[in-house]
mmCIF file of C-alpha atoms in Angstrom:
data_model
loop_
_atom_site.group_PDB
_atom_site.id
_atom_site.type_symbol
_atom_site.label_atom_id
_atom_site.label_comp_id
_atom_site.label_asym_id
_atom_site.label_seq_id
_atom_site.Cartn_x
_atom_site.Cartn_y
_atom_site.Cartn_z
ATOM 1 C CA LEU A 238 103.796 120.399 97.781
ATOM 2 C CA GLY A 239 104.133 122.714 94.824
ATOM 3 C CA GLY A 240 107.156 124.328 96.431
ATOM 4 C CA MET A 241 108.752 120.963 97.145
ATOM 5 C CA HIS A 242 108.468 119.820 93.540
ATOM 6 C CA HIS A 243 109.359 123.238 92.120
ATOM 7 C CA GLY A 244 112.392 123.990 94.245
ATOM 8 C CA GLY A 245 113.657 120.459 94.621
ATOM 9 C CA GLY A 246 114.868 121.319 98.107
ATOM 10 C CA TYR A 247 113.394 118.152 99.571
ATOM 11 C CA VAL A 248 114.969 115.573 97.272
ATOM 12 C CA GLU A 249 114.276 112.717 99.679
ATOM 13 C CA VAL A 250 110.567 113.573 99.652
ATOM 14 C CA ALA A 251 109.754 114.968 96.212
ATOM 15 C CA GLU A 252 111.376 114.933 92.787
ATOM 16 C CA LYS A 253 111.975 118.255 91.077
ATOM 17 C CA SER A 254 109.289 118.586 88.410
ATOM 18 C CA ALA A 255 107.876 121.818 87.000
ATOM 19 C CA SER A 256 104.758 120.103 85.678
ATOM 20 C CA ILE A 257 103.922 118.474 89.015
ATOM 21 C CA ALA A 258 104.675 121.714 90.865
ATOM 22 C CA GLU A 259 102.433 123.658 88.496
ATOM 23 C CA ALA A 260 99.558 121.221 89.060
ATOM 24 C CA PHE A 261 99.795 121.730 92.832
ATOM 25 C CA TYR A 262 100.112 125.511 92.440
ATOM 26 C CA GLU A 263 96.981 125.485 90.242
ATOM 27 C CA LYS A 264 95.015 123.676 92.942
ATOM 28 C CA ALA A 265 96.175 126.144 95.605
ATOM 29 C CA ALA A 266 95.517 129.119 93.319
ATOM 30 C CA ASN A 267 91.970 127.930 92.671
ATOM 31 C CA LEU A 268 91.450 128.027 96.426
ATOM 32 C CA GLY A 269 92.511 131.679 96.461
ATOM 33 C CA HIS A 270 96.168 131.329 97.470
ATOM 34 C CA LYS A 271 97.833 134.505 96.138
ATOM 35 C CA LYS A 272 101.410 133.239 96.380
ATOM 36 C CA SER A 273 100.497 130.296 94.142
ATOM 37 C CA HIS A 274 99.240 132.743 91.518
ATOM 38 C CA GLU A 275 102.586 134.525 91.848
ATOM 39 C CA LYS A 276 104.502 131.259 91.306
ATOM 40 C CA LEU A 277 102.339 130.367 88.292
ATOM 41 C CA CYS A 278 102.870 133.827 86.836
ATOM 42 C CA MET A 279 106.664 133.545 87.091
ATOM 43 C CA MET A 280 106.654 130.035 85.600
ATOM 44 C CA ALA A 281 104.496 131.178 82.668
ATOM 45 C CA PHE A 282 106.700 134.240 82.112
ATOM 46 C CA GLU A 283 109.841 132.113 82.014
ATOM 47 C CA ARG A 284 108.387 129.926 79.262
ATOM 48 C CA ASN A 285 106.989 132.958 77.352
ATOM 49 C CA ASP A 286 103.345 132.062 77.977
ATOM 50 C CA ASN A 287 102.432 135.740 78.190
ATOM 51 C CA SER A 288 98.650 135.400 78.373
ATOM 52 C CA LYS A 289 98.880 133.025 81.327
ATOM 53 C CA ALA A 290 101.474 135.212 83.033
ATOM 54 C CA ILE A 291 99.164 138.234 82.834
ATOM 55 C CA HIS A 292 96.206 136.144 84.003
ATOM 56 C CA HIS A 293 97.923 134.931 87.175
ATOM 57 C CA ALA A 294 99.632 138.250 87.894
ATOM 58 C CA THR A 295 96.295 140.048 87.721
ATOM 59 C CA LEU A 296 94.652 137.547 90.086
ATOM 60 C CA ALA A 297 97.563 137.667 92.514
ATOM 61 C CA LEU A 298 97.574 141.461 92.634
ATOM 62 C CA ASN A 299 93.815 141.918 92.863
ATOM 63 C CA GLY A 300 93.118 143.855 96.045
ATOM 64 C CA GLU A 301 96.773 143.718 97.127
ATOM 65 C CA ASP A 302 99.422 146.380 97.583
ATOM 66 C CA TRP A 303 101.543 146.343 94.406
ATOM 67 C CA ARG A 304 104.652 147.117 96.432
ATOM 68 C CA ASP A 305 104.379 143.739 98.163
ATOM 69 C CA TYR A 306 104.724 141.932 94.821
ATOM 70 C CA PRO A 307 107.617 143.617 92.957
ATOM 71 C CA LYS A 308 108.318 140.554 90.787
ATOM 72 C CA LEU A 309 104.754 140.518 89.490
ATOM 73 C CA SER A 310 104.916 144.231 88.777
ATOM 74 C CA MET A 311 108.153 143.538 86.894
ATOM 75 C CA VAL A 312 106.484 140.828 84.790
ATOM 76 C CA LEU A 313 103.520 143.032 83.876
ATOM 77 C CA GLY A 314 105.839 145.941 83.133
ATOM 78 C CA HIS A 315 108.023 143.850 80.836
ATOM 79 C CA LEU A 316 105.027 142.407 79.034
ATOM 80 C CA PHE A 317 103.251 145.720 78.471
ATOM 81 C CA PHE A 318 106.539 147.287 77.367
ATOM 82 C CA GLY A 319 107.099 144.434 74.933
ATOM 83 C CA HIS A 320 109.659 142.090 76.515
ATOM 84 C CA ASP A 321 110.307 140.709 73.039
ATOM 85 C CA GLU A 322 110.942 143.769 70.884
ATOM 86 C CA ALA A 323 109.260 142.124 67.894
ATOM 87 C CA VAL A 324 106.005 141.535 69.796
ATOM 88 C CA ARG A 325 103.226 144.084 69.255
ATOM 89 C CA LEU A 326 100.530 142.286 71.215
ATOM 90 C CA VAL A 327 101.073 140.746 74.624
ATOM 91 C CA GLY A 328 98.454 138.060 75.119
ATOM 92 C CA ASP A 329 95.175 139.934 74.934
ATOM 93 C CA CYS A 330 96.784 143.210 76.019
ATOM 94 C CA LYS A 331 98.088 145.836 73.629
ATOM 95 C CA LYS A 332 101.614 147.055 74.255
ATOM 96 C CA SER A 333 101.590 150.332 76.200
ATOM 97 C CA HIS A 334 104.588 152.277 77.449
ATOM 98 C CA TYR A 335 102.371 154.114 79.938
ATOM 99 C CA ARG A 336 101.046 150.912 81.502
ATOM 100 C CA ALA A 337 104.557 149.485 81.487
ATOM 101 C CA LYS A 338 105.827 152.591 83.276
ATOM 102 C CA HIS A 339 103.186 152.177 85.991
ATOM 103 C CA TYR A 340 104.261 148.620 86.836
ATOM 104 C CA LEU A 341 108.003 149.046 86.287
ATOM 105 C CA LYS A 342 108.082 152.060 88.605
ATOM 106 C CA PHE A 343 106.749 149.926 91.475
ATOM 107 C CA ALA A 344 109.161 147.091 90.707
ATOM 108 C CA SER A 345 112.226 149.311 90.316
ATOM 109 C CA GLU A 346 111.577 151.354 93.456
ATOM 110 C CA ALA A 347 111.141 148.076 95.360
ATOM 111 C CA GLY A 348 114.662 147.098 94.277
ATOM 112 C CA CYS A 349 113.773 144.518 91.622
ATOM 113 C CA THR A 350 117.027 144.730 89.648
ATOM 114 C CA PRO A 351 115.779 143.168 86.344
ATOM 115 C CA SER A 352 113.293 146.060 86.084
ATOM 116 C CA PHE A 353 115.873 148.856 86.129
ATOM 117 C CA LEU A 354 116.921 148.757 82.489
ATOM 118 C CA THR A 355 113.422 148.240 81.075
ATOM 119 C CA TYR A 356 112.077 151.074 83.228
ATOM 120 C CA ALA A 357 114.806 153.379 81.899
ATOM 121 C CA HIS A 358 113.996 152.332 78.309
ATOM 122 C CA CYS A 359 110.317 152.971 78.996
ATOM 123 C CA LEU A 360 110.955 156.493 80.297
ATOM 124 C CA MET A 361 113.096 157.271 77.260
ATOM 125 C CA MET A 362 110.529 155.953 74.788
ATOM 126 C CA ILE A 363 107.821 158.105 76.391
ATOM 127 C CA SER A 364 110.145 161.121 76.230
ATOM 128 C CA ILE A 365 110.839 160.484 72.559
ATOM 129 C CA GLN A 366 107.143 160.140 71.787
ATOM 130 C CA GLN A 367 106.274 163.335 73.657
ATOM 131 C CA PHE A 368 109.177 165.682 73.162
ATOM 132 C CA SER A 369 110.913 164.976 69.881
ATOM 133 C CA PHE A 370 110.381 165.817 66.243
ATOM 134 C CA HIS A 371 111.855 162.453 65.327
ATOM 135 C CA ASP A 372 110.020 159.409 63.977
ATOM 136 C CA LYS A 373 107.440 158.803 66.732
ATOM 137 C CA ASN A 374 107.001 155.160 65.815
ATOM 138 C CA LEU A 375 110.468 153.982 66.739
ATOM 139 C CA TRP A 376 109.106 150.549 67.612
ATOM 140 C CA ASP A 377 108.471 149.911 63.927
ATOM 141 C CA ASN A 378 112.132 150.431 63.080
ATOM 142 C CA ASP A 379 114.475 147.545 62.451
ATOM 143 C CA LEU A 380 116.941 149.045 64.909
ATOM 144 C CA PRO A 381 117.549 147.440 68.309
ATOM 145 C CA ILE A 382 116.009 149.540 71.056
ATOM 146 C CA HIS A 383 119.296 151.017 72.289
ATOM 147 C CA GLU A 384 120.203 152.174 68.766
ATOM 148 C CA ALA A 385 116.698 153.584 68.224
ATOM 149 C CA ILE A 386 116.956 155.621 71.429
ATOM 150 C CA ILE A 387 120.450 156.886 70.589
ATOM 151 C CA SER A 388 119.364 157.879 67.068
ATOM 152 C CA ALA A 389 116.451 159.904 68.480
ATOM 153 C CA LEU A 390 118.420 161.778 71.160
ATOM 154 C CA PRO A 391 119.651 164.621 68.901
ATOM 155 C CA HIS A 392 116.005 165.406 68.115
ATOM 156 C CA ILE A 393 114.789 165.634 71.733
ATOM 157 C CA SER A 394 114.132 169.048 73.240
ATOM 158 C CA PHE A 395 115.804 169.042 76.656
ATOM 159 C CA THR A 396 113.912 172.219 77.540
ATOM 160 C CA ARG A 397 110.629 170.276 77.588
ATOM 161 C CA CYS A 398 111.512 166.731 78.595
ATOM 162 C CA SER A 399 111.248 165.906 82.298
ATOM 163 C CA SER A 400 111.787 162.121 82.194
ATOM 164 C CA ILE A 401 115.424 162.098 81.117
ATOM 165 C CA PRO A 402 116.977 162.640 84.587
ATOM 166 C CA LYS A 403 114.961 159.704 85.942
ATOM 167 C CA ALA A 404 115.804 157.545 82.929
ATOM 168 C CA LEU A 405 119.508 158.303 83.299
ATOM 169 C CA TYR A 406 119.319 157.470 87.008
ATOM 170 C CA TRP A 407 117.878 154.014 86.285
ATOM 171 C CA TYR A 408 120.321 153.353 83.440
ATOM 172 C CA ARG A 409 123.180 154.057 85.844
ATOM 173 C CA LYS A 410 121.608 151.793 88.466
ATOM 174 C CA ALA A 411 121.130 149.048 85.873
ATOM 175 C CA VAL A 412 124.796 148.914 84.845
ATOM 176 C CA ALA A 413 126.422 149.547 88.233
ATOM 177 C CA GLY A 414 128.962 146.799 88.844
ATOM 178 C CA ARG A 415 127.671 144.679 85.958
ATOM 179 C CA LYS A 416 129.130 143.451 82.688
ATOM 180 C CA GLY A 417 127.793 142.031 79.458
ATOM 181 C CA GLU A 418 126.455 143.086 76.076
ATOM 182 C CA VAL A 419 123.193 144.508 77.454
ATOM 183 C CA CYS A 420 125.110 146.625 79.985
ATOM 184 C CA ASP A 421 127.426 147.855 77.235
ATOM 185 C CA GLU A 422 124.366 148.939 75.229
ATOM 186 C CA ALA A 423 122.989 150.761 78.264
ATOM 187 C CA ARG A 424 126.341 152.496 78.826
ATOM 188 C CA ALA A 425 126.240 153.667 75.209
ATOM 189 C CA ILE A 426 122.831 155.233 75.910
ATOM 190 C CA ILE A 427 124.201 156.893 79.070
ATOM 191 C CA ARG A 428 127.097 158.421 77.137
ATOM 192 C CA SER A 429 124.752 159.592 74.383
ATOM 193 C CA ILE A 430 122.326 161.219 76.840
ATOM 194 C CA GLU A 431 125.171 163.007 78.628
ATOM 195 C CA LEU A 432 126.596 164.213 75.307
ATOM 196 C CA ALA A 433 123.206 165.372 73.989
ATOM 197 C CA SER A 434 122.412 167.242 77.219
ATOM 198 C CA GLN A 435 125.661 169.185 76.909
ATOM 199 C CA GLN A 436 124.552 170.714 73.604
ATOM 200 C CA GLN A 437 121.519 172.719 74.818
ATOM 201 C CA CYS A 438 120.554 174.727 77.908
ATOM 202 C CA ALA A 439 117.659 172.902 79.571
ATOM 203 C CA ASN A 440 115.965 176.194 80.422
ATOM 204 C CA CYS A 441 116.326 178.675 77.564
ATOM 205 C CA GLY A 442 117.414 176.281 74.820
ATOM 206 C CA LYS A 443 120.599 178.179 74.026
ATOM 207 C CA GLU A 444 123.146 175.970 72.266
ATOM 208 C CA ALA A 445 126.609 175.456 73.704
ATOM 209 C CA ARG A 446 128.250 176.460 70.437
ATOM 210 C CA ALA A 447 126.657 179.929 70.770
ATOM 211 C CA LEU A 448 128.457 180.600 74.046
ATOM 212 C CA PRO A 449 131.928 182.203 74.168
ATOM 213 C CA GLU A 450 133.318 179.242 76.135
ATOM 214 C CA LYS A 451 131.397 176.742 73.913
ATOM 215 C CA LYS A 452 130.379 174.799 77.024
ATOM 216 C CA LEU A 453 127.389 174.433 79.338
ATOM 217 C CA LYS A 454 127.443 173.603 83.051
ATOM 218 C CA ASN A 455 125.986 170.347 84.379
ATOM 219 C CA CYS A 456 123.428 170.061 87.134
ATOM 220 C CA ILE A 457 125.838 168.662 89.722
ATOM 221 C CA LYS A 458 123.125 166.539 91.345
ATOM 222 C CA CYS A 459 121.716 164.497 88.436
ATOM 223 C CA ARG A 460 124.292 165.238 85.695
ATOM 224 C CA ALA A 461 121.435 164.827 83.208
ATOM 225 C CA VAL A 462 120.800 168.437 82.148
ATOM 226 C CA CYS A 463 122.991 171.470 81.519
ATOM 227 C CA TYR A 464 122.611 175.242 81.731
ATOM 228 C CA CYS A 465 124.190 178.275 80.127
ATOM 229 C CA CYS A 466 124.167 180.344 83.354
ATOM 230 C CA LYS A 467 123.211 180.252 87.014
ATOM 231 C CA GLU A 468 120.035 182.242 86.342
ATOM 232 C CA CYS A 469 118.766 179.569 83.934
ATOM 233 C CA GLN A 470 119.572 176.824 86.426
ATOM 234 C CA VAL A 471 117.619 178.589 89.204
ATOM 235 C CA ALA A 472 114.698 179.292 86.845
ATOM 236 C CA ASP A 473 114.532 175.675 85.660
ATOM 237 C CA TRP A 474 114.728 174.412 89.227
ATOM 238 C CA LYS A 475 111.663 176.467 90.094
ATOM 239 C CA LYS A 476 109.854 175.367 86.915
ATOM 240 C CA GLY A 477 110.064 171.715 87.910
ATOM 241 C CA HIS A 478 113.598 170.343 87.766
ATOM 242 C CA LYS A 479 113.576 170.148 91.591
ATOM 243 C CA ILE A 480 110.969 167.379 91.132
ATOM 244 C CA ASP A 481 112.677 165.667 88.188
ATOM 245 C CA CYS A 482 116.240 165.832 89.512
ATOM 246 C CA VAL A 483 117.464 162.488 90.865
ATOM 247 C CA LYS A 484 120.861 162.124 92.514
ATOM 248 C CA TYR A 485 122.806 158.979 91.743
ATOM 249 C CA ASP A 486 125.566 158.069 94.190
#
């Protein structure tokens, strides 16, 4: 009955009404129906009722395989990341990039497209917090998130940061075949990451301007890091880039 009123697919039988649908979903959820919790979570998320969204997502996922509920993982990831960039508290849960990463990873790997961009942002914010000498509290800036990330890139040490190849992979996935202002912002981040990576060898830290040819060579697989010589590329691969490297077709 909740589905009939929510989807409006049975117009001869039930009118489309979110409030009526929600009442039926609540009754089913109280009887332990996990899919009703999922529906209630998505409805709460769409109307920015974050506390209720977290409540129903948690109940729906309790004891379940996260990979079977990618949309719920997406919701929790967005909320813990701070879906609204001005929000510092999400319901009763404090914003956490690490918790967001946990949920967004499941959602993104399950093919939940709306998670791709936020997951990439999350990986970049963690990289900035861990591996830069820049202002660690970028979230307090007045800058939009894409500008904050771009402004921090020159201060990131590519010799220490392992999340950038994965972040770049998900940025590329997020914008593939898509248009719009948000995609344009993501493309600006992609260009900035590629430019920043070309300035410093990811293994020894040697700057491109110090080389006779003034240019580093890309990792041909991920195109996210660069090296001054083959020896540095082999050394970095053994140190861990073979785990971090992600090919984007």
